[in-house]
Amino acid sequence: MASLTMTETHVTDSRWIARGVERISLSRFLLCLAPWFVLLVIGVYAAGLCLFYGLNQTNMDNRFAFGLWIFLDLGIIALGAGAFFTGFLVYILKRSELKPILNTAVVVGFICYSGAVSILMIDVGQPLRAWFTFWHPNTHSMLTEVTFCISCYLLVLSLEYIPILLRNRQLRKLPSFLIFEHQLHKLVPVLAAVGTLLSFFHQGSLGGLYGVLRGRPFAFRDGIFIWPSTFFLFILSAIASGPSFLMLVTATVEKVTGKRLVPPDLFRRLGLISGVLLAVYIAAKSIDTLIWMDFTSPAMGFAPWLSYMHKPFGTPILFAEIVLFGLIPAFLLTYRRTAAKRGWLLSAAAMACMGILLNRFVLTVQTLALPTLSFDEFLTYTPSWQEVASFAGVIAYGVIVYSLSYRYLPLFPAQKGDETHVSGR
Amino acid sequence: MFPGVDGFHWTAGHIIFLGLFFAVAATILTTVASAAWRSARDIREDRAAGLCWKSDFAELPVHDRRCRHELAGRVISRTCDNAFNCGSCGKYAQFAVLPARGDSNPSGLNYPDDRLYSRDHTWVKVEPGGTVSIGLDDFAQHVLGTPDSITLPEIGSEIELNGTAWQMKKHKQKIRVRAPIEGTVIAKGTQQDDWILKIQPRRDVKDPLTTRHLLRGPEVRGWIVREMERLQLQLQPLNTAPTLADGGTLMPNLMDSLPHADWETVLADTFLEA
Amino acid sequence: MSARYGMVIDLDRCTGCGACMMACAAENNVPALPKATNRTGLTPMLVRKVSNGRNGVAQREVFIPILCMHCEQHTPCVSVCPQQAVEVDRATGIVMQMPQRCLGCRYCMTACPYHARYFNWWDPAWPAGTEKSLNPGVAVRMRGVVEKCNMCHARLHAAQEKAAAAGKREIDPADYVPACVEACPTGAIRFGNLADPNDPVTQESHSPEAFRFLARLGTEPKVYYKSKEAWVRALAEAASSTEVQHG
């Protein structure tokens, strides 16, 4: 206890916190983050086990060659799409009303992508060979496109993160940092444009990843030009869920800090964007599903109902994807009366994000669980603790990076001087 | 294409795909490189001070960014968004002709009318012969008392507007004083002098634009009154408000009298640090 | 002249003895993995038992050896590999896996409809002393890469070397026979060049009793199966799966 008291009285990080903003004391901050640090340490340990002893530490197997990690990677990359999409709206379409959320979008995107890339590095059997893709790429593979675009886009996100980082109160005191921040910030629209291009392709390719699997009739889709329809569905669903996820993150931060950080109108704006895109996505997905049921799947000798005869992957899951987590949130996000109520808006945003996660889950897990050969079994798989812990570690990493960014960096422009207190903390 | 890969053959797909990829990678790297190059150029061409000030200015709280015309009572409320650069402000002339309110002498503090004042508590006095002397204003002197040390620039060195003029230390706090005017240092003051540096301004002081950004006359009072209010609010937790507000005067040598106040914040506000 | 090596497996002759699996493992230096389950083991050749789902006298069972089908068209695993570790050898029609290039992303495994690809979940290990019995012509695979049947490529190499030494361009077909074919006691697995219309295997593959699994996927697998039993032939397509129980 003595050391704790010392911390409270002597150690302070106020020099690193922007002037005029209110932050909890360092000791309380560290105390709040302590559980996440513990989780991160466990996650790093689990990841270390997988790297050291190999992927036998997971419960994946030859049939379930992709598991929890790929599902969650696809999920967080879809949710992280808010970063490129907000950048696109602000810098390319000049929707400056979204500016207050831009920095959060960049940080969330950075966390999602860096987290996904770290998990991918554990997920592959020989991580040290990752550069082979750049040396002798197979340009027909969706995974090549994904690898190229994600690595480039992570670089773009890091570059977009740098100007925010350099505006820290102490870092900005170094003139060269501040000048670089200034100059880089001027060029951020270029990065936003490049980010949009890259995201368009890798979100799509992640969808294409499954759409091209001729050997998996549940996932295989006929294509438009060289891309299967899932390519376009993934782009749509990612930009539909991205703004919703940003809304959820910001609302959570507002709840935790007890502050109003963005203009209240902004949530409705994000909700509207999300809702409209979600409606378009659901329409496209419904058409796609019908085409698959009537043409694609039967043509390969698979009656579509074969894909829905194994519990728990029955038609209810399709219904949940399209109606419960699709049409309903799309309606709630766009209908004036429900969108005006914060509770409805946030619940709808959460449902939209769940819907996208469900879609990624179905595409990764159901695809692999379903039999292909007539005498195959329907298989199930439960992730090992190492898989769960590694991913929990990534979530902890995200929470910690975001918390540090919130504490030390100017994430929300309205923070200076005129923060409005919602309630006592 | 790449060394050591058996059986690799070029296809149109490779050319399109790799062409796109390397174009994107080149764009990203060019962006960073050009940002770095432009930064280096800014620093080389002494634009750093101005750019840093612009950035710092954007970080200032709203109450520190009041327009001089609001301080003089010519308008009710106006926030500056031009980094206090009145010389390039389109609205300056429009408000300058309006009548000001109040007299020019801030209560209890010494702000002679023959000097011009900068928001970071320095003054500028135009000397005969086109040089200027600069020094610390009365408010800052009351707050600081005698600094523990002062580091002055060398004679002959250039100082930039809103860049560092000189540095001081007091109670382990480092204080950077921004230059109210740009030019060459021609003399350094001693303890006996009331001025700290003499400057040969880069631009002619007879041109009103050279000193347009500095406060004068009724603006000074409005500004100092606000600064006093701010200081009072900041020191209030120490329950010393009566001594400060006593008859509207400022106690001399505040930093020595009230060693436990949050001087870091007070000094940052006083000297317009972000 | 390029070949298209393929197989016809007569399921009516297969007794499920597993000699092909053993021969395959011995030929290809497949390690013994004490911790492996039937879902994580390395079985480039795997004999599966399938029942017709009836009871009593109506019950029938069949053993089906499953290996890489060496798909000719739209080869699912080839196009997905990000770093060209999988290739269809144009000279032989064999789908080649290059473990030394493999990243271990396992995308090819999700792509394969036959589940004929296997990941090295463990470091390869052999019980003390048995490493002396390793086949010097086949490199062992490291942990974290994918492997599969390559139609005993080492044997093809040996046959090619022998032909080259004799100054011939073409190999003698008798010199190149995969281990499983050689080991099968009932001669159920037959191996041949499907590009050669006179090859008995080619002719057998045209028999009305011959079929291929999941042919409607359009991948043109080069491993054919053969049975006189209609219910066995019906296993070929997925649509029949309700009528069949698996064993």
Tab-separated table of N, CA and C in Angstrom, chain B residues 22-158:
chain	number	residue	atom	x	y	z
B	22	PHE	N	2.816	-1.845	-56.727
B	22	PHE	CA	3.980	-0.981	-56.543
B	22	PHE	C	3.621	0.483	-56.738
B	23	ALA	N	2.607	0.766	-57.561
B	23	ALA	CA	2.151	2.154	-57.691
B	23	ALA	C	1.607	2.650	-56.358
B	24	VAL	N	0.821	1.790	-55.714
B	24	VAL	CA	0.258	2.177	-54.418
B	24	VAL	C	1.363	2.358	-53.385
B	25	ALA	N	2.264	1.362	-53.333
B	25	ALA	CA	3.359	1.459	-52.366
B	25	ALA	C	4.185	2.711	-52.626
B	26	ALA	N	4.434	3.006	-53.923
B	26	ALA	CA	5.223	4.189	-54.254
B	26	ALA	C	4.479	5.463	-53.834
B	27	THR	N	3.165	5.479	-54.014
B	27	THR	CA	2.397	6.655	-53.607
B	27	THR	C	2.527	6.890	-52.112
B	28	ILE	N	2.391	5.801	-51.353
B	28	ILE	CA	2.472	5.943	-49.893
B	28	ILE	C	3.851	6.470	-49.497
B	29	LEU	N	4.882	5.826	-50.058
B	29	LEU	CA	6.229	6.225	-49.654
B	29	LEU	C	6.548	7.649	-50.129
B	30	THR	N	6.060	8.019	-51.315
B	30	THR	CA	6.277	9.376	-51.800
B	30	THR	C	5.616	10.394	-50.878
B	31	THR	N	4.441	10.030	-50.408
B	31	THR	CA	3.728	10.930	-49.497
B	31	THR	C	4.567	11.207	-48.257
B	32	VAL	N	5.059	10.120	-47.653
B	32	VAL	CA	5.872	10.299	-46.447
B	32	VAL	C	7.136	11.076	-46.773
B	33	ALA	N	7.783	10.673	-47.885
B	33	ALA	CA	9.040	11.327	-48.233
B	33	ALA	C	8.808	12.804	-48.492
B	34	SER	N	7.709	13.139	-49.160
B	34	SER	CA	7.496	14.552	-49.457
B	34	SER	C	7.147	15.322	-48.186
B	35	ALA	N	6.410	14.681	-47.280
B	35	ALA	CA	6.154	15.349	-46.002
B	35	ALA	C	7.469	15.602	-45.274
B	36	ALA	N	8.360	14.612	-45.295
B	36	ALA	CA	9.654	14.771	-44.617
B	36	ALA	C	10.475	15.858	-45.305
B	37	TRP	N	10.460	15.846	-46.637
B	37	TRP	CA	11.246	16.830	-47.372
B	37	TRP	C	10.717	18.240	-47.129
B	38	ARG	N	9.403	18.382	-47.140
B	38	ARG	CA	8.832	19.709	-46.911
B	38	ARG	C	9.098	20.182	-45.490
B	39	SER	N	9.096	19.238	-44.537
B	39	SER	CA	9.421	19.625	-43.159
B	39	SER	C	10.850	20.121	-43.079
B	40	ALA	N	11.754	19.371	-43.732
B	40	ALA	CA	13.163	19.766	-43.708
B	40	ALA	C	13.324	21.151	-44.330
B	41	ARG	N	12.602	21.396	-45.401
B	41	ARG	CA	12.683	22.695	-46.065
B	41	ARG	C	12.161	23.810	-45.146
B	42	ASP	N	11.045	23.539	-44.474
B	42	ASP	CA	10.493	24.531	-43.550
B	42	ASP	C	11.500	24.878	-42.469
B	43	ILE	N	12.155	23.832	-41.959
B	43	ILE	CA	13.106	24.079	-40.869
B	43	ILE	C	14.307	24.849	-41.402
B	44	ARG	N	14.782	24.452	-42.597
B	44	ARG	CA	15.933	25.106	-43.195
B	44	ARG	C	15.629	26.581	-43.471
B	45	GLU	N	14.421	26.857	-43.909
B	45	GLU	CA	14.081	28.231	-44.281
B	45	GLU	C	13.443	28.999	-43.122
B	46	ASP	N	13.691	28.548	-41.917
B	46	ASP	CA	13.253	29.256	-40.703
B	46	ASP	C	11.757	29.493	-40.650
B	47	ARG	N	10.993	28.581	-41.223
B	47	ARG	CA	9.544	28.727	-41.096
B	47	ARG	C	9.006	27.945	-39.914
B	48	ALA	N	9.922	27.272	-39.208
B	48	ALA	CA	9.479	26.393	-38.126
B	48	ALA	C	8.705	27.161	-37.071
B	49	ALA	N	9.250	28.326	-36.667
B	49	ALA	CA	8.627	29.072	-35.565
B	49	ALA	C	7.187	29.429	-35.907
B	50	GLY	N	6.979	29.937	-37.103
B	50	GLY	CA	5.640	30.344	-37.514
B	50	GLY	C	4.678	29.173	-37.561
B	51	LEU	N	5.149	28.048	-38.118
B	51	LEU	CA	4.273	26.880	-38.238
B	51	LEU	C	3.940	26.302	-36.872
B	52	CYS	N	4.969	26.263	-35.997
B	52	CYS	CA	4.723	25.742	-34.652
B	52	CYS	C	3.723	26.640	-33.925
B	53	TRP	N	3.882	27.933	-34.112
B	53	TRP	CA	2.959	28.841	-33.440
B	53	TRP	C	1.540	28.616	-33.931
B	54	LYS	N	1.378	28.452	-35.225
B	54	LYS	CA	0.035	28.204	-35.768
B	54	LYS	C	-0.579	26.963	-35.134
B	55	SER	N	0.251	25.944	-35.019
B	55	SER	CA	-0.243	24.702	-34.445
B	55	SER	C	-0.549	24.875	-32.957
B	56	ASP	N	0.359	25.576	-32.258
B	56	ASP	CA	0.127	25.819	-30.830
B	56	ASP	C	-1.129	26.653	-30.635
B	57	PHE	N	-1.284	27.641	-31.504
B	57	PHE	CA	-2.429	28.528	-31.391
B	57	PHE	C	-3.738	27.742	-31.478
B	58	ALA	N	-3.746	26.776	-32.413
B	58	ALA	CA	-4.964	25.984	-32.583
B	58	ALA	C	-5.294	25.195	-31.323
B	59	GLU	N	-4.280	24.925	-30.499
B	59	GLU	CA	-4.502	24.159	-29.285
B	59	GLU	C	-4.940	25.026	-28.115
B	60	LEU	N	-4.842	26.355	-28.257
B	60	LEU	CA	-5.168	27.224	-27.123
B	60	LEU	C	-6.653	27.135	-26.803
B	61	PRO	N	-6.990	27.205	-25.503
B	61	PRO	CA	-8.402	27.220	-25.148
B	61	PRO	C	-9.082	28.486	-25.710
B	62	VAL	N	-10.376	28.401	-25.875
B	62	VAL	CA	-11.106	29.504	-26.507
B	62	VAL	C	-10.890	30.822	-25.765
B	63	HIS	N	-10.844	30.766	-24.429
B	63	HIS	CA	-10.738	32.032	-23.682
B	63	HIS	C	-9.372	32.694	-23.855
B	64	ASP	N	-8.409	31.957	-24.361
B	64	ASP	CA	-7.105	32.560	-24.647
B	64	ASP	C	-7.017	33.099	-26.074
B	65	ARG	N	-8.082	32.924	-26.826
B	65	ARG	CA	-8.024	33.323	-28.237
B	65	ARG	C	-8.995	34.463	-28.537
B	66	ARG	N	-9.196	35.343	-27.536
B	66	ARG	CA	-10.142	36.444	-27.772
B	66	ARG	C	-9.531	37.450	-28.746
B	67	CYS	N	-10.366	38.013	-29.581
B	67	CYS	CA	-9.924	39.035	-30.534
B	67	CYS	C	-9.598	40.329	-29.787
B	68	ARG	N	-8.614	41.055	-30.259
B	68	ARG	CA	-8.213	42.302	-29.607
B	68	ARG	C	-9.370	43.286	-29.558
B	69	HIS	N	-10.249	43.228	-30.519
B	69	HIS	CA	-11.372	44.163	-30.554
B	69	HIS	C	-12.383	43.837	-29.474
B	70	GLU	N	-12.444	42.564	-29.111
B	70	GLU	CA	-13.289	42.217	-27.964
B	70	GLU	C	-12.644	42.754	-26.684
B	71	LEU	N	-11.319	42.625	-26.597
B	71	LEU	CA	-10.617	43.115	-25.407
B	71	LEU	C	-10.825	44.616	-25.239
B	72	ALA	N	-10.859	45.342	-26.373
B	72	ALA	CA	-11.028	46.788	-26.316
B	72	ALA	C	-12.490	47.190	-26.175
B	73	GLY	N	-13.395	46.186	-26.254
B	73	GLY	CA	-14.809	46.509	-26.139
B	73	GLY	C	-15.433	47.006	-27.428
B	74	ARG	N	-14.735	46.802	-28.540
B	74	ARG	CA	-15.306	47.250	-29.813
B	74	ARG	C	-16.358	46.268	-30.334
B	75	VAL	N	-16.172	45.011	-30.003
B	75	VAL	CA	-17.222	44.030	-30.309
B	75	VAL	C	-17.512	43.260	-29.028
B	76	ILE	N	-18.672	42.612	-29.005
B	76	ILE	CA	-19.043	41.933	-27.763
B	76	ILE	C	-18.253	40.639	-27.605
B	77	SER	N	-18.202	39.847	-28.665
B	77	SER	CA	-17.487	38.587	-28.549
B	77	SER	C	-16.931	38.189	-29.899
B	78	ARG	N	-15.637	37.893	-29.927
B	78	ARG	CA	-15.049	37.456	-31.192
B	78	ARG	C	-13.812	36.610	-30.867
B	79	THR	N	-13.753	35.447	-31.495
B	79	THR	CA	-12.607	34.563	-31.285
B	79	THR	C	-11.676	34.673	-32.485
B	80	CYS	N	-10.389	34.784	-32.200
B	80	CYS	CA	-9.418	34.894	-33.287
B	80	CYS	C	-9.186	33.519	-33.904
B	81	ASP	N	-9.165	33.478	-35.217
B	81	ASP	CA	-8.780	32.216	-35.851
B	81	ASP	C	-7.630	32.452	-36.818
B	82	ASN	N	-6.891	33.520	-36.587
B	82	ASN	CA	-5.814	33.886	-37.504
B	82	ASN	C	-4.471	33.960	-36.781
B	83	ALA	N	-4.345	33.206	-35.679
B	83	ALA	CA	-3.094	33.145	-34.923
B	83	ALA	C	-2.603	34.529	-34.479
B	84	PHE	N	-3.514	35.399	-34.125
B	84	PHE	CA	-3.206	36.766	-33.656
B	84	PHE	C	-2.430	37.575	-34.689
B	85	ASN	N	-2.524	37.161	-35.938
B	85	ASN	CA	-1.799	37.895	-36.963
B	85	ASN	C	-2.722	38.951	-37.578
B	86	CYS	N	-2.853	40.072	-36.856
B	86	CYS	CA	-3.823	41.078	-37.276
B	86	CYS	C	-3.451	41.689	-38.623
B	87	GLY	N	-2.146	41.644	-38.955
B	87	GLY	CA	-1.710	42.206	-40.227
B	87	GLY	C	-2.383	41.552	-41.425
B	88	SER	N	-2.732	40.270	-41.279
B	88	SER	CA	-3.341	39.590	-42.418
B	88	SER	C	-4.822	39.311	-42.172
B	89	CYS	N	-5.390	39.983	-41.162
B	89	CYS	CA	-6.790	39.710	-40.826
B	89	CYS	C	-7.703	40.610	-41.651
B	90	GLY	N	-8.630	40.014	-42.356
B	90	GLY	CA	-9.517	40.776	-43.228
B	90	GLY	C	-10.482	41.677	-42.468
B	91	LYS	N	-10.754	41.317	-41.209
B	91	LYS	CA	-11.761	42.061	-40.447
B	91	LYS	C	-11.151	43.174	-39.591
B	92	TYR	N	-9.820	43.267	-39.596
B	92	TYR	CA	-9.168	44.181	-38.661
B	92	TYR	C	-9.675	45.615	-38.830
B	93	ALA	N	-9.608	46.095	-40.056
B	93	ALA	CA	-9.952	47.489	-40.313
B	93	ALA	C	-11.414	47.764	-39.977
B	94	GLN	N	-12.258	46.802	-40.276
B	94	GLN	CA	-13.687	46.971	-40.054
B	94	GLN	C	-14.005	47.260	-38.581
B	95	PHE	N	-13.292	46.577	-37.672
B	95	PHE	CA	-13.564	46.773	-36.246
B	95	PHE	C	-12.730	47.905	-35.636
B	96	ALA	N	-11.545	48.156	-36.216
B	96	ALA	CA	-10.616	49.099	-35.607
B	96	ALA	C	-11.209	50.505	-35.516
B	97	VAL	N	-12.124	50.838	-36.403
B	97	VAL	CA	-12.680	52.192	-36.401
B	97	VAL	C	-13.762	52.357	-35.345
B	98	LEU	N	-14.250	51.270	-34.775
B	98	LEU	CA	-15.310	51.369	-33.774
B	98	LEU	C	-14.741	51.963	-32.487
B	99	PRO	N	-15.589	52.653	-31.721
B	99	PRO	CA	-15.085	53.251	-30.486
B	99	PRO	C	-14.774	52.183	-29.436
B	100	ALA	N	-13.658	52.375	-28.751
B	100	ALA	CA	-13.285	51.452	-27.680
B	100	ALA	C	-13.893	51.924	-26.371
B	101	ARG	N	-13.973	51.012	-25.422
B	101	ARG	CA	-14.496	51.383	-24.121
B	101	ARG	C	-13.403	51.282	-23.070
B	102	GLY	N	-13.521	52.066	-22.010
B	102	GLY	CA	-12.578	51.954	-20.903
B	102	GLY	C	-11.304	52.728	-21.142
B	103	ASP	N	-10.572	52.977	-20.055
B	103	ASP	CA	-9.318	53.710	-20.218
B	103	ASP	C	-8.197	52.707	-20.455
B	104	SER	N	-7.005	53.239	-20.619
B	104	SER	CA	-5.942	52.376	-21.095
B	104	SER	C	-5.115	51.766	-19.979
B	105	ASN	N	-5.246	52.261	-18.739
B	105	ASN	CA	-4.309	51.803	-17.723
B	105	ASN	C	-4.876	50.674	-16.882
B	106	PRO	N	-4.319	49.485	-17.002
B	106	PRO	CA	-4.805	48.382	-16.172
B	106	PRO	C	-4.552	48.683	-14.696
B	107	SER	N	-5.506	48.276	-13.876
B	107	SER	CA	-5.442	48.658	-12.472
B	107	SER	C	-4.200	48.121	-11.795
B	108	GLY	N	-3.482	48.970	-11.198
B	108	GLY	CA	-2.373	48.587	-10.332
B	108	GLY	C	-1.137	48.079	-11.037
B	109	LEU	N	-1.189	47.860	-12.319
B	109	LEU	CA	-0.014	47.369	-13.003
B	109	LEU	C	0.496	48.475	-13.938
B	110	ASN	N	1.750	48.381	-14.229
B	110	ASN	CA	2.398	49.444	-14.985
B	110	ASN	C	2.474	49.073	-16.465
B	111	TYR	N	1.606	49.643	-17.262
B	111	TYR	CA	1.611	49.390	-18.698
B	111	TYR	C	1.722	50.713	-19.451
B	112	PRO	N	2.936	51.232	-19.572
B	112	PRO	CA	3.104	52.550	-20.208
B	112	PRO	C	2.545	52.543	-21.631
B	113	ASP	N	2.027	53.707	-22.007
B	113	ASP	CA	1.393	53.826	-23.321
B	113	ASP	C	2.392	53.861	-24.476
B	114	ASP	N	3.685	54.078	-24.154
B	114	ASP	CA	4.649	54.155	-25.252
B	114	ASP	C	5.151	52.775	-25.685
B	115	ARG	N	4.502	51.761	-25.170
B	115	ARG	CA	4.942	50.421	-25.548
B	115	ARG	C	3.777	49.642	-26.170
B	116	LEU	N	4.141	48.618	-26.908
B	116	LEU	CA	3.149	47.718	-27.505
B	116	LEU	C	3.298	46.370	-26.810
B	117	TYR	N	2.167	45.638	-26.710
B	117	TYR	CA	2.204	44.423	-25.889
B	117	TYR	C	1.786	43.194	-26.693
B	118	SER	N	2.465	42.115	-26.366
B	118	SER	CA	2.143	40.848	-27.027
B	118	SER	C	1.380	39.959	-26.044
B	119	ARG	N	0.572	39.041	-26.567
B	119	ARG	CA	-0.278	38.205	-25.700
B	119	ARG	C	0.524	37.279	-24.800
B	120	ASP	N	1.783	37.101	-25.115
B	120	ASP	CA	2.580	36.239	-24.252
B	120	ASP	C	3.408	37.060	-23.261
B	121	HIS	N	2.875	38.233	-22.950
B	121	HIS	CA	3.429	39.050	-21.859
B	121	HIS	C	4.839	39.568	-22.115
B	122	THR	N	5.064	39.989	-23.339
B	122	THR	CA	6.277	40.765	-23.610
B	122	THR	C	5.825	42.121	-24.135
B	123	TRP	N	6.724	43.077	-24.029
B	123	TRP	CA	6.422	44.386	-24.624
B	123	TRP	C	7.467	44.753	-25.657
B	124	VAL	N	7.077	45.650	-26.519
B	124	VAL	CA	7.969	46.123	-27.578
B	124	VAL	C	7.959	47.642	-27.519
B	125	LYS	N	9.161	48.231	-27.476
B	125	LYS	CA	9.237	49.696	-27.471
B	125	LYS	C	10.089	50.123	-28.671
B	126	VAL	N	9.472	50.955	-29.472
B	126	VAL	CA	10.195	51.415	-30.654
B	126	VAL	C	11.165	52.517	-30.230
B	127	GLU	N	12.445	52.291	-30.504
B	127	GLU	CA	13.482	53.255	-30.125
B	127	GLU	C	13.739	54.192	-31.299
B	128	PRO	N	14.286	55.345	-31.010
B	128	PRO	CA	14.681	56.205	-32.134
B	128	PRO	C	15.750	55.482	-32.964
B	129	GLY	N	15.694	55.618	-34.225
B	129	GLY	CA	16.688	54.955	-35.077
B	129	GLY	C	16.211	53.646	-35.629
B	130	GLY	N	14.960	53.271	-35.357
B	130	GLY	CA	14.391	52.095	-36.023
B	130	GLY	C	14.651	50.772	-35.336
B	131	THR	N	15.354	50.770	-34.188
B	131	THR	CA	15.493	49.512	-33.456
B	131	THR	C	14.366	49.427	-32.434
B	132	VAL	N	14.203	48.254	-31.834
B	132	VAL	CA	13.210	48.119	-30.767
B	132	VAL	C	13.868	47.440	-29.572
B	133	SER	N	13.331	47.729	-28.386
B	133	SER	CA	13.725	46.950	-27.221
B	133	SER	C	12.530	46.114	-26.810
B	134	ILE	N	12.810	44.926	-26.303
B	134	ILE	CA	11.707	44.093	-25.836
B	134	ILE	C	11.986	43.669	-24.402
B	135	GLY	N	10.914	43.388	-23.657
B	135	GLY	CA	11.072	42.992	-22.267
B	135	GLY	C	9.841	42.279	-21.772
B	136	LEU	N	9.889	41.879	-20.506
B	136	LEU	CA	8.787	41.159	-19.881
B	136	LEU	C	7.827	42.171	-19.278
B	137	ASP	N	6.509	41.983	-19.459
B	137	ASP	CA	5.573	42.997	-18.968
B	137	ASP	C	5.371	42.877	-17.455
B	138	ASP	N	4.629	43.812	-16.923
B	138	ASP	CA	4.497	43.923	-15.469
B	138	ASP	C	3.795	42.714	-14.856
B	139	PHE	N	2.793	42.210	-15.571
B	139	PHE	CA	2.059	41.043	-15.077
B	139	PHE	C	2.999	39.855	-14.894
B	140	ALA	N	3.768	39.574	-15.953
B	140	ALA	CA	4.685	38.438	-15.905
B	140	ALA	C	5.737	38.651	-14.816
B	141	GLN	N	6.188	39.885	-14.656
B	141	GLN	CA	7.200	40.141	-13.637
B	141	GLN	C	6.642	39.923	-12.238
B	142	HIS	N	5.364	40.311	-12.028
B	142	HIS	CA	4.738	40.058	-10.728
B	142	HIS	C	4.637	38.567	-10.457
B	143	VAL	N	4.287	37.805	-11.496
B	143	VAL	CA	4.130	36.372	-11.301
B	143	VAL	C	5.480	35.726	-11.022
B	144	LEU	N	6.470	36.072	-11.816
B	144	LEU	CA	7.749	35.387	-11.740
B	144	LEU	C	8.635	35.855	-10.598
B	145	GLY	N	8.557	37.122	-10.289
B	145	GLY	CA	9.581	37.677	-9.404
B	145	GLY	C	10.896	37.657	-10.153
B	146	THR	N	11.951	37.306	-9.445
B	146	THR	CA	13.250	37.219	-10.125
B	146	THR	C	13.451	35.788	-10.599
B	147	PRO	N	13.649	35.591	-11.893
B	147	PRO	CA	13.890	34.230	-12.383
B	147	PRO	C	15.201	33.680	-11.816
B	148	ASP	N	15.273	32.341	-11.693
B	148	ASP	CA	16.510	31.736	-11.197
B	148	ASP	C	17.625	31.871	-12.226
B	149	SER	N	17.239	31.806	-13.500
B	149	SER	CA	18.249	31.986	-14.545
B	149	SER	C	17.568	32.462	-15.818
B	150	ILE	N	18.350	33.167	-16.637
B	150	ILE	CA	17.838	33.597	-17.942
B	150	ILE	C	18.862	33.208	-18.993
B	151	THR	N	18.405	32.608	-20.071
B	151	THR	CA	19.301	32.287	-21.182
B	151	THR	C	18.918	33.159	-22.366
B	152	LEU	N	19.832	34.074	-22.705
B	152	LEU	CA	19.536	34.999	-23.797
B	152	LEU	C	20.198	34.516	-25.079
B	153	PRO	N	19.634	34.875	-26.227
B	153	PRO	CA	20.293	34.522	-27.486
B	153	PRO	C	21.542	35.370	-27.689
B	154	GLU	N	22.447	34.877	-28.539
B	154	GLU	CA	23.684	35.603	-28.804
B	154	GLU	C	23.404	36.852	-29.627
B	155	ILE	N	24.240	37.842	-29.448
B	155	ILE	CA	24.124	39.036	-30.283
B	155	ILE	C	24.420	38.659	-31.727
B	156	GLY	N	23.568	39.135	-32.593
B	156	GLY	CA	23.735	38.807	-34.008
B	156	GLY	C	22.826	37.677	-34.455
B	157	SER	N	22.235	36.941	-33.500
B	157	SER	CA	21.362	35.835	-33.918
B	157	SER	C	19.976	36.375	-34.297
B	158	GLU	N	19.305	35.581	-35.069
B	158	GLU	CA	17.980	35.975	-35.545
B	158	GLU	C	16.919	35.392	-34.610
